[in-house]
Amino acid sequence: MSANIRERIARRIAKELKDGDYVNLGIGLPTLVANYVPAGVDITLHSENGMLGVGPYPRDADVDPDLINAGKETVSELPGCAYFNSAESFAMVRGGHIDLTVLGALQVGQDGDLANWMIPGKMVKGMGGAMDLVAGARRVIVAMEHNTHDGGHKILARCTLPLTGVRCVNVIVSEKAVIEVTPEGLVLREIAADTTVEAVKAATGAPLLVPSAPGTFD
């Protein structure tokens, strides 16, 4: 995935952040969302390895090897930052104290099912905290490239990979579209400025409900 695509997705997801939110950002692309928090919006970042109040990536001169996020990247701390063990961290998640989590995905089903932790036959390092996050966070946003590298569908009528969670995704944001998961089906809320509704529908492996005038984003 190119840097431009990653930045486009992260910028659009950042618009979903609300002042006062407690937010968990998954490993990889989701971590970029922190770079685009809108002015005037104050959020608190949670890392499931035991940190609340995660700051931005440090400059080389300020790196503290003891401060890392769940993806083993060095981070900084903000004033008031708190540390705790994994049991307390996951108690926060399981107790419903995380307002929003942003996660990557291998596949998303039209009912909001999520598959993001393994591909059968390939090495698996572990499932991480995603299963707890999709069950405990109040809102789940998926950050993903719309299609596989060979053009296959990642948004499907039904996932074919092992599930992380069932009916847990609220919104999908790709480089092509913003899609809301509703009881009636997948609703195309916005399309990228450089694509068309028909192109998004062709790139999606599940039916899309299209409002008369979907919005656009850059």
PDB file of C-alpha atoms in Angstrom:
ATOM      1  CA  MET A   1       0.000   0.000   0.000  1.00  0.00           C
ATOM      2  CA  SER A   2       1.482   3.341  -1.025  1.00  0.00           C
ATOM      3  CA  ALA A   3       2.098   6.129   1.466  1.00  0.00           C
ATOM      4  CA  ASN A   4      -0.480   8.321  -0.277  1.00  0.00           C
ATOM      5  CA  ILE A   5      -3.194   5.686   0.106  1.00  0.00           C
ATOM      6  CA  ARG A   6      -2.340   5.126   3.752  1.00  0.00           C
ATOM      7  CA  GLU A   7      -2.422   8.865   4.469  1.00  0.00           C
ATOM      8  CA  ARG A   8      -5.734   9.331   2.653  1.00  0.00           C
ATOM      9  CA  ILE A   9      -7.387   6.609   4.726  1.00  0.00           C
ATOM     10  CA  ALA A  10      -5.915   7.894   7.989  1.00  0.00           C
ATOM     11  CA  ARG A  11      -6.964  11.494   7.261  1.00  0.00           C
ATOM     12  CA  ARG A  12     -10.550  10.472   6.591  1.00  0.00           C
ATOM     13  CA  ILE A  13     -10.803   8.286   9.684  1.00  0.00           C
ATOM     14  CA  ALA A  14      -9.478  11.128  11.839  1.00  0.00           C
ATOM     15  CA  LYS A  15     -12.650  13.051  11.006  1.00  0.00           C
ATOM     16  CA  GLU A  16     -14.594  10.384  12.919  1.00  0.00           C
ATOM     17  CA  LEU A  17     -12.809  11.250  16.179  1.00  0.00           C
ATOM     18  CA  LYS A  18     -14.857  13.109  18.766  1.00  0.00           C
ATOM     19  CA  ASP A  19     -13.613  15.350  21.540  1.00  0.00           C
ATOM     20  CA  GLY A  20     -13.110  13.377  24.735  1.00  0.00           C
ATOM     21  CA  ASP A  21     -12.897   9.966  23.043  1.00  0.00           C
ATOM     22  CA  TYR A  22     -10.750   7.181  24.448  1.00  0.00           C
ATOM     23  CA  VAL A  23      -9.276   5.608  21.319  1.00  0.00           C
ATOM     24  CA  ASN A  24      -7.333   2.445  20.563  1.00  0.00           C
ATOM     25  CA  LEU A  25      -5.430   2.385  17.265  1.00  0.00           C
ATOM     26  CA  GLY A  26      -4.471  -1.008  15.861  1.00  0.00           C
ATOM     27  CA  ILE A  27      -1.054  -1.974  14.550  1.00  0.00           C
ATOM     28  CA  GLY A  28       0.029  -0.666  11.140  1.00  0.00           C
ATOM     29  CA  LEU A  29      -2.120   1.749   9.136  1.00  0.00           C
ATOM     30  CA  PRO A  30      -4.456   2.643  12.043  1.00  0.00           C
ATOM     31  CA  THR A  31      -1.580   4.178  14.033  1.00  0.00           C
ATOM     32  CA  LEU A  32      -1.310   6.924  11.375  1.00  0.00           C
ATOM     33  CA  VAL A  33      -4.718   8.280  12.392  1.00  0.00           C
ATOM     34  CA  ALA A  34      -3.070   9.989  15.377  1.00  0.00           C
ATOM     35  CA  ASN A  35      -1.189  12.254  12.945  1.00  0.00           C
ATOM     36  CA  TYR A  36      -4.425  13.800  11.650  1.00  0.00           C
ATOM     37  CA  VAL A  37      -6.486  14.511  14.766  1.00  0.00           C
ATOM     38  CA  PRO A  38      -8.555  17.625  13.907  1.00  0.00           C
ATOM     39  CA  ALA A  39      -7.754  20.886  15.670  1.00  0.00           C
ATOM     40  CA  GLY A  40      -9.822  21.330  18.808  1.00  0.00           C
ATOM     41  CA  VAL A  41     -10.419  17.602  19.227  1.00  0.00           C
ATOM     42  CA  ASP A  42      -8.794  16.162  22.343  1.00  0.00           C
ATOM     43  CA  ILE A  43      -8.568  12.367  22.497  1.00  0.00           C
ATOM     44  CA  THR A  44      -6.790   9.938  24.817  1.00  0.00           C
ATOM     45  CA  LEU A  45      -4.904   7.105  23.134  1.00  0.00           C
ATOM     46  CA  HIS A  46      -4.939   3.675  24.770  1.00  0.00           C
ATOM     47  CA  SER A  47      -2.387   0.959  24.016  1.00  0.00           C
ATOM     48  CA  GLU A  48      -3.351  -2.529  25.119  1.00  0.00           C
ATOM     49  CA  ASN A  49       0.149  -3.297  26.355  1.00  0.00           C
ATOM     50  CA  GLY A  50      -0.583  -0.992  29.296  1.00  0.00           C
ATOM     51  CA  MET A  51      -0.425   2.706  28.458  1.00  0.00           C
ATOM     52  CA  LEU A  52      -3.073   5.444  28.541  1.00  0.00           C
ATOM     53  CA  GLY A  53      -2.101   8.853  27.205  1.00  0.00           C
ATOM     54  CA  VAL A  54       0.151   7.758  24.354  1.00  0.00           C
ATOM     55  CA  GLY A  55       1.893  10.660  22.665  1.00  0.00           C
ATOM     56  CA  PRO A  56       3.255  11.104  19.132  1.00  0.00           C
ATOM     57  CA  TYR A  57       6.216   9.266  17.677  1.00  0.00           C
ATOM     58  CA  PRO A  58       9.374  10.694  19.302  1.00  0.00           C
ATOM     59  CA  ARG A  59      12.232  12.405  17.529  1.00  0.00           C
ATOM     60  CA  ASP A  60      15.424  10.358  17.372  1.00  0.00           C
ATOM     61  CA  ALA A  61      16.989  12.334  20.202  1.00  0.00           C
ATOM     62  CA  ASP A  62      13.971  11.723  22.450  1.00  0.00           C
ATOM     63  CA  VAL A  63      13.532   7.971  21.960  1.00  0.00           C
ATOM     64  CA  ASP A  64      13.017   6.012  25.176  1.00  0.00           C
ATOM     65  CA  PRO A  65      13.311   2.274  24.401  1.00  0.00           C
ATOM     66  CA  ASP A  66      11.097   1.500  27.401  1.00  0.00           C
ATOM     67  CA  LEU A  67       8.141   3.371  25.884  1.00  0.00           C
ATOM     68  CA  ILE A  68       6.548   1.240  23.155  1.00  0.00           C
ATOM     69  CA  ASN A  69       3.056   0.636  21.859  1.00  0.00           C
ATOM     70  CA  ALA A  70       1.414  -2.717  21.167  1.00  0.00           C
ATOM     71  CA  GLY A  71       3.110  -2.816  17.761  1.00  0.00           C
ATOM     72  CA  LYS A  72       6.547  -2.504  19.435  1.00  0.00           C
ATOM     73  CA  GLU A  73       7.042   0.988  18.013  1.00  0.00           C
ATOM     74  CA  THR A  74       8.665   3.627  20.204  1.00  0.00           C
ATOM     75  CA  VAL A  75       6.217   6.288  21.355  1.00  0.00           C
ATOM     76  CA  SER A  76       6.165   9.258  23.700  1.00  0.00           C
ATOM     77  CA  GLU A  77       4.017  10.029  26.708  1.00  0.00           C
ATOM     78  CA  LEU A  78       1.688  12.956  27.289  1.00  0.00           C
ATOM     79  CA  PRO A  79       1.225  14.766  30.622  1.00  0.00           C
ATOM     80  CA  GLY A  80      -0.938  12.600  32.870  1.00  0.00           C
ATOM     81  CA  CYS A  81       0.022   9.392  31.061  1.00  0.00           C
ATOM     82  CA  ALA A  82      -0.691   6.262  33.112  1.00  0.00           C
ATOM     83  CA  TYR A  83       0.823   2.785  33.046  1.00  0.00           C
ATOM     84  CA  PHE A  84      -0.733  -0.500  34.132  1.00  0.00           C
ATOM     85  CA  ASN A  85      -0.467  -4.225  33.560  1.00  0.00           C
ATOM     86  CA  SER A  86      -2.148  -6.170  30.770  1.00  0.00           C
ATOM     87  CA  ALA A  87      -4.947  -7.408  33.014  1.00  0.00           C
ATOM     88  CA  GLU A  88      -5.980  -3.838  33.849  1.00  0.00           C
ATOM     89  CA  SER A  89      -5.583  -2.769  30.230  1.00  0.00           C
ATOM     90  CA  PHE A  90      -7.907  -5.458  28.954  1.00  0.00           C
ATOM     91  CA  ALA A  91     -10.328  -4.788  31.806  1.00  0.00           C
ATOM     92  CA  MET A  92     -10.678  -1.296  30.327  1.00  0.00           C
ATOM     93  CA  VAL A  93     -11.394  -2.812  26.909  1.00  0.00           C
ATOM     94  CA  ARG A  94     -13.739  -5.537  28.116  1.00  0.00           C
ATOM     95  CA  GLY A  95     -15.496  -3.133  30.449  1.00  0.00           C
ATOM     96  CA  GLY A  96     -16.620  -0.924  27.577  1.00  0.00           C
ATOM     97  CA  HIS A  97     -14.378   2.038  28.406  1.00  0.00           C
ATOM     98  CA  ILE A  98     -12.906   2.414  24.903  1.00  0.00           C
ATOM     99  CA  ASP A  99     -15.066   4.676  22.749  1.00  0.00           C
ATOM    100  CA  LEU A 100     -13.476   3.815  19.422  1.00  0.00           C
ATOM    101  CA  THR A 101     -11.028   1.321  17.990  1.00  0.00           C
ATOM    102  CA  VAL A 102      -9.522   1.496  14.508  1.00  0.00           C
ATOM    103  CA  LEU A 103      -8.338  -1.830  13.108  1.00  0.00           C
ATOM    104  CA  GLY A 104      -6.984  -3.198   9.859  1.00  0.00           C
ATOM    105  CA  ALA A 105      -8.791  -5.994   8.034  1.00  0.00           C
ATOM    106  CA  LEU A 106      -8.226  -8.869   5.662  1.00  0.00           C
ATOM    107  CA  GLN A 107     -11.962  -9.140   4.982  1.00  0.00           C
ATOM    108  CA  VAL A 108     -15.203  -7.510   6.108  1.00  0.00           C
ATOM    109  CA  GLY A 109     -18.630  -9.089   5.592  1.00  0.00           C
ATOM    110  CA  GLN A 110     -21.785  -7.173   4.736  1.00  0.00           C
ATOM    111  CA  ASP A 111     -23.200  -7.874   8.209  1.00  0.00           C
ATOM    112  CA  GLY A 112     -20.141  -6.311   9.867  1.00  0.00           C
ATOM    113  CA  ASP A 113     -18.208  -9.536  10.412  1.00  0.00           C
ATOM    114  CA  LEU A 114     -14.443  -8.965  10.618  1.00  0.00           C
ATOM    115  CA  ALA A 115     -11.544 -11.241   9.654  1.00  0.00           C
ATOM    116  CA  ASN A 116      -8.149  -9.736  10.420  1.00  0.00           C
ATOM    117  CA  TRP A 117      -5.981 -12.121  12.379  1.00  0.00           C
ATOM    118  CA  MET A 118      -4.914 -15.036  10.192  1.00  0.00           C
ATOM    119  CA  ILE A 119      -4.726 -16.587   6.741  1.00  0.00           C
ATOM    120  CA  PRO A 120      -4.828 -20.397   6.971  1.00  0.00           C
ATOM    121  CA  GLY A 121      -1.502 -21.937   6.001  1.00  0.00           C
ATOM    122  CA  LYS A 122       0.511 -18.804   6.751  1.00  0.00           C
ATOM    123  CA  MET A 123       2.541 -18.106   9.869  1.00  0.00           C
ATOM    124  CA  VAL A 124       0.532 -16.518  12.667  1.00  0.00           C
ATOM    125  CA  LYS A 125       2.378 -14.559  15.349  1.00  0.00           C
ATOM    126  CA  GLY A 126      -0.743 -14.374  17.496  1.00  0.00           C
ATOM    127  CA  MET A 127      -4.221 -12.921  17.457  1.00  0.00           C
ATOM    128  CA  GLY A 128      -3.291  -9.895  19.567  1.00  0.00           C
ATOM    129  CA  GLY A 129      -6.019  -7.865  21.241  1.00  0.00           C
ATOM    130  CA  ALA A 130      -8.364  -7.464  18.272  1.00  0.00           C
ATOM    131  CA  MET A 131     -10.930 -10.011  19.494  1.00  0.00           C
ATOM    132  CA  ASP A 132     -11.271  -8.170  22.788  1.00  0.00           C
ATOM    133  CA  LEU A 133     -11.383  -4.785  21.101  1.00  0.00           C
ATOM    134  CA  VAL A 134     -14.170  -5.631  18.668  1.00  0.00           C
ATOM    135  CA  ALA A 135     -16.226  -7.068  21.522  1.00  0.00           C
ATOM    136  CA  GLY A 136     -15.550  -4.281  24.013  1.00  0.00           C
ATOM    137  CA  ALA A 137     -15.139  -1.012  22.098  1.00  0.00           C
ATOM    138  CA  ARG A 138     -18.276   1.039  21.582  1.00  0.00           C
ATOM    139  CA  ARG A 139     -17.453   1.689  17.928  1.00  0.00           C
ATOM    140  CA  VAL A 140     -15.256  -0.174  15.450  1.00  0.00           C
ATOM    141  CA  ILE A 141     -13.840   1.443  12.308  1.00  0.00           C
ATOM    142  CA  VAL A 142     -11.914  -0.619   9.771  1.00  0.00           C
ATOM    143  CA  ALA A 143      -9.002   0.975   7.921  1.00  0.00           C
ATOM    144  CA  MET A 144      -8.183  -1.051   4.827  1.00  0.00           C
ATOM    145  CA  GLU A 145      -7.179  -1.039   1.203  1.00  0.00           C
ATOM    146  CA  HIS A 146     -10.355  -1.668  -0.764  1.00  0.00           C
ATOM    147  CA  ASN A 147      -9.033  -4.662  -2.713  1.00  0.00           C
ATOM    148  CA  THR A 148      -6.336  -7.315  -2.499  1.00  0.00           C
ATOM    149  CA  HIS A 149      -3.064  -6.850  -4.373  1.00  0.00           C
ATOM    150  CA  ASP A 150      -4.430  -8.911  -7.263  1.00  0.00           C
ATOM    151  CA  GLY A 151      -7.715  -6.976  -7.403  1.00  0.00           C
ATOM    152  CA  GLY A 152      -9.820  -9.427  -5.409  1.00  0.00           C
ATOM    153  CA  HIS A 153     -12.629  -8.353  -3.116  1.00  0.00           C
ATOM    154  CA  LYS A 154     -12.019  -7.722   0.582  1.00  0.00           C
ATOM    155  CA  ILE A 155     -15.538  -6.470   1.285  1.00  0.00           C
ATOM    156  CA  LEU A 156     -17.731  -9.510   0.821  1.00  0.00           C
ATOM    157  CA  ALA A 157     -21.227 -10.845   1.347  1.00  0.00           C
ATOM    158  CA  ARG A 158     -19.633 -13.325   3.758  1.00  0.00           C
ATOM    159  CA  CYS A 159     -16.068 -13.599   5.019  1.00  0.00           C
ATOM    160  CA  THR A 160     -14.149 -16.708   3.972  1.00  0.00           C
ATOM    161  CA  LEU A 161     -11.269 -16.300   6.452  1.00  0.00           C
ATOM    162  CA  PRO A 162     -11.423 -17.132  10.188  1.00  0.00           C
ATOM    163  CA  LEU A 163     -13.409 -14.437  11.994  1.00  0.00           C
ATOM    164  CA  THR A 164     -12.126 -12.004  14.566  1.00  0.00           C
ATOM    165  CA  GLY A 165     -15.622 -10.846  15.478  1.00  0.00           C
ATOM    166  CA  VAL A 166     -19.235 -11.163  14.355  1.00  0.00           C
ATOM    167  CA  ARG A 167     -21.385  -8.141  13.446  1.00  0.00           C
ATOM    168  CA  CYS A 168     -18.874  -5.821  15.079  1.00  0.00           C
ATOM    169  CA  VAL A 169     -17.805  -3.342  12.373  1.00  0.00           C
ATOM    170  CA  ASN A 170     -19.587   0.018  12.214  1.00  0.00           C
ATOM    171  CA  VAL A 171     -17.722   1.797   9.417  1.00  0.00           C
ATOM    172  CA  ILE A 172     -15.265   0.785   6.683  1.00  0.00           C
ATOM    173  CA  VAL A 173     -12.863   3.406   5.319  1.00  0.00           C
ATOM    174  CA  SER A 174     -10.758   2.571   2.268  1.00  0.00           C
ATOM    175  CA  GLU A 175      -8.934   4.679  -0.291  1.00  0.00           C
ATOM    176  CA  LYS A 176     -12.078   4.470  -2.441  1.00  0.00           C
ATOM    177  CA  ALA A 177     -14.994   4.888  -0.065  1.00  0.00           C
ATOM    178  CA  VAL A 178     -16.580   5.341   3.338  1.00  0.00           C
ATOM    179  CA  ILE A 179     -19.100   2.553   3.895  1.00  0.00           C
ATOM    180  CA  GLU A 180     -21.430   2.304   6.879  1.00  0.00           C
ATOM    181  CA  VAL A 181     -22.617  -1.080   8.108  1.00  0.00           C
ATOM    182  CA  THR A 182     -26.356  -0.900   8.872  1.00  0.00           C
ATOM    183  CA  PRO A 183     -29.098  -3.471   9.589  1.00  0.00           C
ATOM    184  CA  GLU A 184     -30.341  -2.862   6.047  1.00  0.00           C
ATOM    185  CA  GLY A 185     -26.932  -3.503   4.468  1.00  0.00           C
ATOM    186  CA  LEU A 186     -23.784  -1.642   3.432  1.00  0.00           C
ATOM    187  CA  VAL A 187     -24.468   2.040   2.774  1.00  0.00           C
ATOM    188  CA  LEU A 188     -22.073   4.012   0.570  1.00  0.00           C
ATOM    189  CA  ARG A 189     -21.728   7.284   2.478  1.00  0.00           C
ATOM    190  CA  GLU A 190     -18.789   8.844   0.632  1.00  0.00           C
ATOM    191  CA  ILE A 191     -16.544   8.163  -2.329  1.00  0.00           C
ATOM    192  CA  ALA A 192     -13.025   9.403  -2.997  1.00  0.00           C
ATOM    193  CA  ALA A 193     -12.839  12.457  -5.219  1.00  0.00           C
ATOM    194  CA  ASP A 194     -10.900  10.515  -7.873  1.00  0.00           C
ATOM    195  CA  THR A 195     -13.360   7.636  -8.298  1.00  0.00           C
ATOM    196  CA  THR A 196     -17.013   7.010  -9.163  1.00  0.00           C
ATOM    197  CA  VAL A 197     -19.923   5.215  -7.567  1.00  0.00           C
ATOM    198  CA  GLU A 198     -19.862   2.585 -10.312  1.00  0.00           C
ATOM    199  CA  ALA A 199     -16.149   1.952  -9.812  1.00  0.00           C
ATOM    200  CA  VAL A 200     -16.662   1.484  -6.062  1.00  0.00           C
ATOM    201  CA  LYS A 201     -19.561  -0.903  -6.640  1.00  0.00           C
ATOM    202  CA  ALA A 202     -17.433  -2.943  -9.068  1.00  0.00           C
ATOM    203  CA  ALA A 203     -14.598  -3.108  -6.508  1.00  0.00           C
ATOM    204  CA  THR A 204     -16.915  -4.343  -3.755  1.00  0.00           C
ATOM    205  CA  GLY A 205     -17.957  -7.973  -3.388  1.00  0.00           C
ATOM    206  CA  ALA A 206     -21.263  -7.232  -1.640  1.00  0.00           C
ATOM    207  CA  PRO A 207     -24.302  -5.128  -2.557  1.00  0.00           C
ATOM    208  CA  LEU A 208     -24.093  -1.425  -1.756  1.00  0.00           C
ATOM    209  CA  LEU A 209     -26.999   0.840  -0.892  1.00  0.00           C
ATOM    210  CA  VAL A 210     -26.306   4.198  -2.519  1.00  0.00           C
ATOM    211  CA  PRO A 211     -27.940   7.447  -1.347  1.00  0.00           C
ATOM    212  CA  SER A 212     -29.001   9.866  -4.059  1.00  0.00           C
ATOM    213  CA  ALA A 213     -25.932  12.032  -3.454  1.00  0.00           C
ATOM    214  CA  PRO A 214     -23.060  10.367  -1.553  1.00  0.00           C
ATOM    215  CA  GLY A 215     -20.423  12.744  -0.231  1.00  0.00           C
ATOM    216  CA  THR A 216     -16.804  12.927  -1.364  1.00  0.00           C
ATOM    217  CA  PHE A 217     -13.422  13.068   0.371  1.00  0.00           C
ATOM    218  CA  ASP A 218      -9.853  13.714  -0.759  1.00  0.00           C
TER     219      ASP A 218
END
